[in-house]
XYZ file of C-alpha atoms in Angstrom:
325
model
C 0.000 0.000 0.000
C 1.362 3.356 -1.166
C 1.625 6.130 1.365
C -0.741 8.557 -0.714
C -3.353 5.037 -0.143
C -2.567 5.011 3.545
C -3.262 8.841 3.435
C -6.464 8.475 1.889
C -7.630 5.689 4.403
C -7.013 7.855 7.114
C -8.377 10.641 5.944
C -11.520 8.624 5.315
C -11.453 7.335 8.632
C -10.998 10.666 10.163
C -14.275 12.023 8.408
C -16.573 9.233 9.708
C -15.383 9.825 13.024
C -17.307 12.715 12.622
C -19.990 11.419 11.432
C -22.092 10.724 14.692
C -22.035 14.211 15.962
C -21.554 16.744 12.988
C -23.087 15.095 9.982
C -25.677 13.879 11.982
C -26.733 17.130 13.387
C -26.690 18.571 9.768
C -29.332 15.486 8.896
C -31.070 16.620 11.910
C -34.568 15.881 11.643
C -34.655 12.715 10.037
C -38.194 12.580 10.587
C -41.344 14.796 12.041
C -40.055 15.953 15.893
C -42.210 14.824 18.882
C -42.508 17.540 21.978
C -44.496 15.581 24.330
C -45.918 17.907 26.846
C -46.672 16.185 29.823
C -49.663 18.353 30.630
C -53.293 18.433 29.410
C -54.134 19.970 25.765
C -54.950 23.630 26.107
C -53.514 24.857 29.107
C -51.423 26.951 30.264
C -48.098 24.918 29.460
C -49.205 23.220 26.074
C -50.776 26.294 24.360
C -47.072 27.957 24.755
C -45.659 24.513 23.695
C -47.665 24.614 20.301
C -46.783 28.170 19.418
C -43.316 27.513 19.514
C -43.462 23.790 18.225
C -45.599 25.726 14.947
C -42.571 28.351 14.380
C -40.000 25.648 14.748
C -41.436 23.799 12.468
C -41.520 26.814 9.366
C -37.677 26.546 9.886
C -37.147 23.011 9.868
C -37.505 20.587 6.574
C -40.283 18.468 9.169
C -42.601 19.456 11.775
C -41.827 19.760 15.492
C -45.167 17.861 16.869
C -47.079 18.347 20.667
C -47.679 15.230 22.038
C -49.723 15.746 25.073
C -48.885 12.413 27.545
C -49.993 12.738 30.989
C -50.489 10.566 34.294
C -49.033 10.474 38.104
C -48.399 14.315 37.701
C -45.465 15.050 34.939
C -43.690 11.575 35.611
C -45.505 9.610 32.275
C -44.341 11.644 29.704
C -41.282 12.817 31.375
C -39.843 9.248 31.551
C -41.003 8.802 27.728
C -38.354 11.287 27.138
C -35.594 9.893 29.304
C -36.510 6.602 27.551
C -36.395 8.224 23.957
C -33.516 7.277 21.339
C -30.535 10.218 21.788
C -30.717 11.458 18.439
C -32.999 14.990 18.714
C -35.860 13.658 17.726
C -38.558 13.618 21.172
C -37.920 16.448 23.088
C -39.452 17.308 26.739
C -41.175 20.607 27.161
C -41.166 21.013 30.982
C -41.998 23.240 33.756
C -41.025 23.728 37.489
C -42.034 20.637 37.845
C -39.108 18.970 36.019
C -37.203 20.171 39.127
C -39.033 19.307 42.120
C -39.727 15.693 40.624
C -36.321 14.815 42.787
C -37.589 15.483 46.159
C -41.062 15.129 45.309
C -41.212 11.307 43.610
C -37.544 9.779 45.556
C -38.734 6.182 44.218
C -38.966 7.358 40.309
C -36.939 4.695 37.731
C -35.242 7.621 36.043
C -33.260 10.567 37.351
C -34.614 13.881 36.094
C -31.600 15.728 36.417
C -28.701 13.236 35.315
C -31.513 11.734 32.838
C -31.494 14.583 30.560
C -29.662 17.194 28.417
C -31.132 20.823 28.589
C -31.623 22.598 25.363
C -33.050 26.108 26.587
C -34.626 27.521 28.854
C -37.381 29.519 26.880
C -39.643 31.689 29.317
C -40.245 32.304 32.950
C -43.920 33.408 33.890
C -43.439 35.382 37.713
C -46.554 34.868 40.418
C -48.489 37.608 41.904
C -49.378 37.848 45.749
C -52.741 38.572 45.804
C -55.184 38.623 48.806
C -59.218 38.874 49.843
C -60.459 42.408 48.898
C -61.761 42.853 51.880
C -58.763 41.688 54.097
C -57.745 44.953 56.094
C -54.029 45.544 53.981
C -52.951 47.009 51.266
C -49.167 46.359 51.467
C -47.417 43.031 51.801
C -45.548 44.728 54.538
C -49.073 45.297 56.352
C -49.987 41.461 55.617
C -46.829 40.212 56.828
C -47.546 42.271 60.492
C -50.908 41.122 60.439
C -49.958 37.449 60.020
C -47.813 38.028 62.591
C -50.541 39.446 64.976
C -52.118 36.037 64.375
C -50.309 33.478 63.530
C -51.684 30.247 62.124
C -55.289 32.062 61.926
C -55.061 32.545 57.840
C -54.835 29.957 55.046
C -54.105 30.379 51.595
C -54.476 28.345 48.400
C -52.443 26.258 46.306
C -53.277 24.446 43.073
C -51.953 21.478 44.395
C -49.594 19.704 46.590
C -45.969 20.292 45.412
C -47.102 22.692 42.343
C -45.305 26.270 41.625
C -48.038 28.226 43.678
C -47.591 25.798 46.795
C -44.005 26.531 46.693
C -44.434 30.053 46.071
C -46.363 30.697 49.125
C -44.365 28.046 51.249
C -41.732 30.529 50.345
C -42.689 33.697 51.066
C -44.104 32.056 54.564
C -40.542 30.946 55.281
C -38.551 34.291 54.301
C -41.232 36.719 56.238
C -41.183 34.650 59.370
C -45.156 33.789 59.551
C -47.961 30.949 59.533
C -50.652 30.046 57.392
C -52.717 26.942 56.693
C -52.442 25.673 53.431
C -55.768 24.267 51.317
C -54.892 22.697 48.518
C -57.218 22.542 45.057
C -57.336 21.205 41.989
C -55.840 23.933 39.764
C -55.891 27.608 39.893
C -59.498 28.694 38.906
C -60.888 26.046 41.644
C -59.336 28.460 44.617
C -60.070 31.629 43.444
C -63.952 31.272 44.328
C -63.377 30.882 47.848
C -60.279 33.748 47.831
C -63.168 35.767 46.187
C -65.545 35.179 49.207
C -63.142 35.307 51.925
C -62.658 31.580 53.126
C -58.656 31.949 51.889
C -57.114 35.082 53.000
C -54.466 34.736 49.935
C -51.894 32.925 47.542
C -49.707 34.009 45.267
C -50.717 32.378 42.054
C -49.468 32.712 38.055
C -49.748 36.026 36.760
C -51.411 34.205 34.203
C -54.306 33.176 36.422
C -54.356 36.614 38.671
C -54.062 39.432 36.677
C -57.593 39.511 35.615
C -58.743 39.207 39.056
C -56.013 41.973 40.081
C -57.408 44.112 37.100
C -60.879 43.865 37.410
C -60.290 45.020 41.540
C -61.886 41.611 42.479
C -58.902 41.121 44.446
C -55.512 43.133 45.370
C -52.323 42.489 44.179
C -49.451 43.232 46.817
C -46.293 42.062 45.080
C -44.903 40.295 41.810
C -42.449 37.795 42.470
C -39.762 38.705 39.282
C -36.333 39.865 40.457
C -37.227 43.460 39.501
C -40.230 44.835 38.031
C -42.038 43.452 35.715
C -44.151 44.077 32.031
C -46.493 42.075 32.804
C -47.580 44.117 35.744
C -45.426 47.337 36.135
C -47.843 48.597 38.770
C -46.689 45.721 41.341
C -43.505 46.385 43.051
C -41.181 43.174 43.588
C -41.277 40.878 46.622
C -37.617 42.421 47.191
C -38.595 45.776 47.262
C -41.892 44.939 49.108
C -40.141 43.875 52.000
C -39.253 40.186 51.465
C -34.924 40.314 50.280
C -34.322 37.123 48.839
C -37.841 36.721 47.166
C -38.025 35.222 43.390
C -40.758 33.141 42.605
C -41.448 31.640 38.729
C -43.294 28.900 36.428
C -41.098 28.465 33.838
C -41.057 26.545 30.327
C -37.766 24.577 29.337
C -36.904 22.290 26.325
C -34.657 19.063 27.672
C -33.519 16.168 25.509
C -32.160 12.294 26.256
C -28.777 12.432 28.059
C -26.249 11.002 25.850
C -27.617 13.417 22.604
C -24.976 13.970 20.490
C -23.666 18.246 21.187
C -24.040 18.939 18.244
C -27.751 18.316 17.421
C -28.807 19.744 21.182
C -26.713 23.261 19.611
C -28.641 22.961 16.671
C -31.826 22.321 18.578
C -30.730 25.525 20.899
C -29.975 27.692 18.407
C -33.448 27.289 16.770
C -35.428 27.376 19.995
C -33.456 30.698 20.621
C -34.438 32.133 16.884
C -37.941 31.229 17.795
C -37.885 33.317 21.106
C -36.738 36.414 19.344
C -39.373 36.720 17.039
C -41.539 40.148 17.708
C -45.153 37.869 17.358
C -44.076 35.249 19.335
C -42.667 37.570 22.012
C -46.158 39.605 21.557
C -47.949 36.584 21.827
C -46.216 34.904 24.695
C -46.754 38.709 26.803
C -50.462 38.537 26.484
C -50.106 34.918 28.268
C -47.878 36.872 30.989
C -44.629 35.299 30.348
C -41.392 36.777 29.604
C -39.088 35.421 26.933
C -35.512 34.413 26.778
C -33.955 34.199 23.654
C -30.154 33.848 24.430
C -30.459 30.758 26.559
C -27.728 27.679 26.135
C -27.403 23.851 27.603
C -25.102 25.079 30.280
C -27.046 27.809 31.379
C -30.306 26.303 31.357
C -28.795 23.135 33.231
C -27.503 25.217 35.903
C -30.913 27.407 36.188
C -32.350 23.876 36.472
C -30.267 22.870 39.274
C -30.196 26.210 41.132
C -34.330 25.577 41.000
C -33.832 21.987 41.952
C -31.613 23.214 45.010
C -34.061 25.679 46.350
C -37.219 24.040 46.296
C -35.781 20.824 47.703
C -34.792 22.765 50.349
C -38.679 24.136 50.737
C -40.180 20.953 50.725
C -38.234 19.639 53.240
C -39.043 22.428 55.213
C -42.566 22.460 54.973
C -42.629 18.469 54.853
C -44.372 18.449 51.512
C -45.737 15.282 49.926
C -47.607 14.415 47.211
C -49.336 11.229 48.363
């Protein structure tokens, strides 16, 4: 065999070593993308889901599809995904609830943080303290003293044990120092009746679900639980400022993938979800649902906003002994 042959071999050799990550991510989709969504069709997770799945999909050669799989909370369709084939084409649209699954579910057969590969990180929707009309404050710094004045005599409402607005309170209950009974209900428009009438003295639930109420003066809004003020209601000053340091409270919407999928198609898949973010209608569209974009996510930074959240409410539900049985 001539040297210029041997050349040739290795230089063949050489290019499909490549081949799994780089040529594959340029082949990238093979075939129509699943999203599974492991919450119910139309709410307030998948209708987010779809717009973006929609605009991925007039960039991409084959269409980025919802799949809506639900059951025991988020775990069905979450372990879909962390059972999927590593090659970009099922992708997990999560919430909060993709970290909290941990401390929450110890016994689950997959690990949702060592399980998975985060793409981006693609919005964060903040929660707004709101409390009975008639309940004699105005300020969160006049609730706090009067929860103080009597502790363990109010109780607020969650949608659920171990959901964002449980947490959220559980929170705010452990950095101002008070007490309050906790009702849980199924889902955010099954508390607000009984906020509305007085039988819960507050919560501090989705901007999403209380900004009409806040709006239409059914109830008052004391505090928005961004890191500084936000669009969505610039009226509201921040937990932080309100008298609560250390306060920051979200939902938020991420895009994971199998573990093990290859860099190079998870960049590709980043990149895209990114392009998506930044477009004006899908920003417009994604305000009027009160959440606030982010278009320059990346794996590493979404991973480590996924583990900072996994750190912190871990530490909550330990706190408040929080179960989901």
């Amino acid at each position: 065999m001539t040297k210029l042959h041997r050349r040739t071999l290795l230089a063949a050799s050489a290019g499909a070593a490549l081949l799994p990550g780089a040529a594959r991510a340029q082949e990238w989709p093979t075939s129509p993308v699943r999203m599974i969504v492991p919450f119910a069709a139309g709410g307030p997770t998948d209708i987010p889901a779809r717009l973006i799945a929609d605009k991925m999909s007039e960039k991409l050669p084959q269409r980025v599809v919802v799949e809506n799989r639900t059951g025991a909370g988020v775990v069905v369709g979450t372990e879909l995904v962390a059972r999927a084939p590593k090659d970009g084409q099922t992708i997990l649209y999560s919430t909060i609830a993709h970290a909290v699954l941990p401390p929450l579910f110890p016994r689950l057969t997959f690990n949702a943080l060592e399980d998975f590969q985060q793409v981006a990180l693609v919005a964060v929707v903040p929660m707004i303290m709101i409390v009975n009309k008639d309940l004699p404050v105005n300020s969160l710094p006049e609730l706090i003293a009067l929860m103080k004045q009597n502790p363990g005599k109010y109780d607020y409402g969650s949608s659920g044990n171990g959901g964002a607005v449980h947490l959220a309170c559980e929170l705010f209950l452990a950095l101002a120092g008070v007490q309050a009974n906790h009702i849980p209900y199924r889902g955010s428009s099954a508390l607000m009746p009984d906020l509305l009438a007085g039988r819960l003295a507050f919560s501090v639930d989705v901007a999403a679900s209380a900004i009409g109420y806040v709006r239409g003066n059914q109830v008052k809004g004391l505090a928005i639980s961004s890191a500084k003020r936000s669009s969505v209601a610039p009226e509201l000053p921040t937990f932080q400022d309100a008298g609560v340091p250390g306060y920051e409270a979200y939902t938020w919407h991420m895009m994971h993938v199998p573990a093990g999928t290859p860099a190079p198609i998870v960049t590709r898949i980043n990149r895209l979800a990114n392009e998506v973010m930044a477009m004006p209608d899908v920003k417009a569209r994604l305000t009027e649902l009160t959440a606030e974009t982010v278009a320059d996510s990346t794996p590493e930074s979404a991973r480590q906003f996924l583990l900072a959240e996994n750190r912190k409410w871990s530490d909550i539900i330990r706190r408040a002994n929080i179960t989901v049985n």
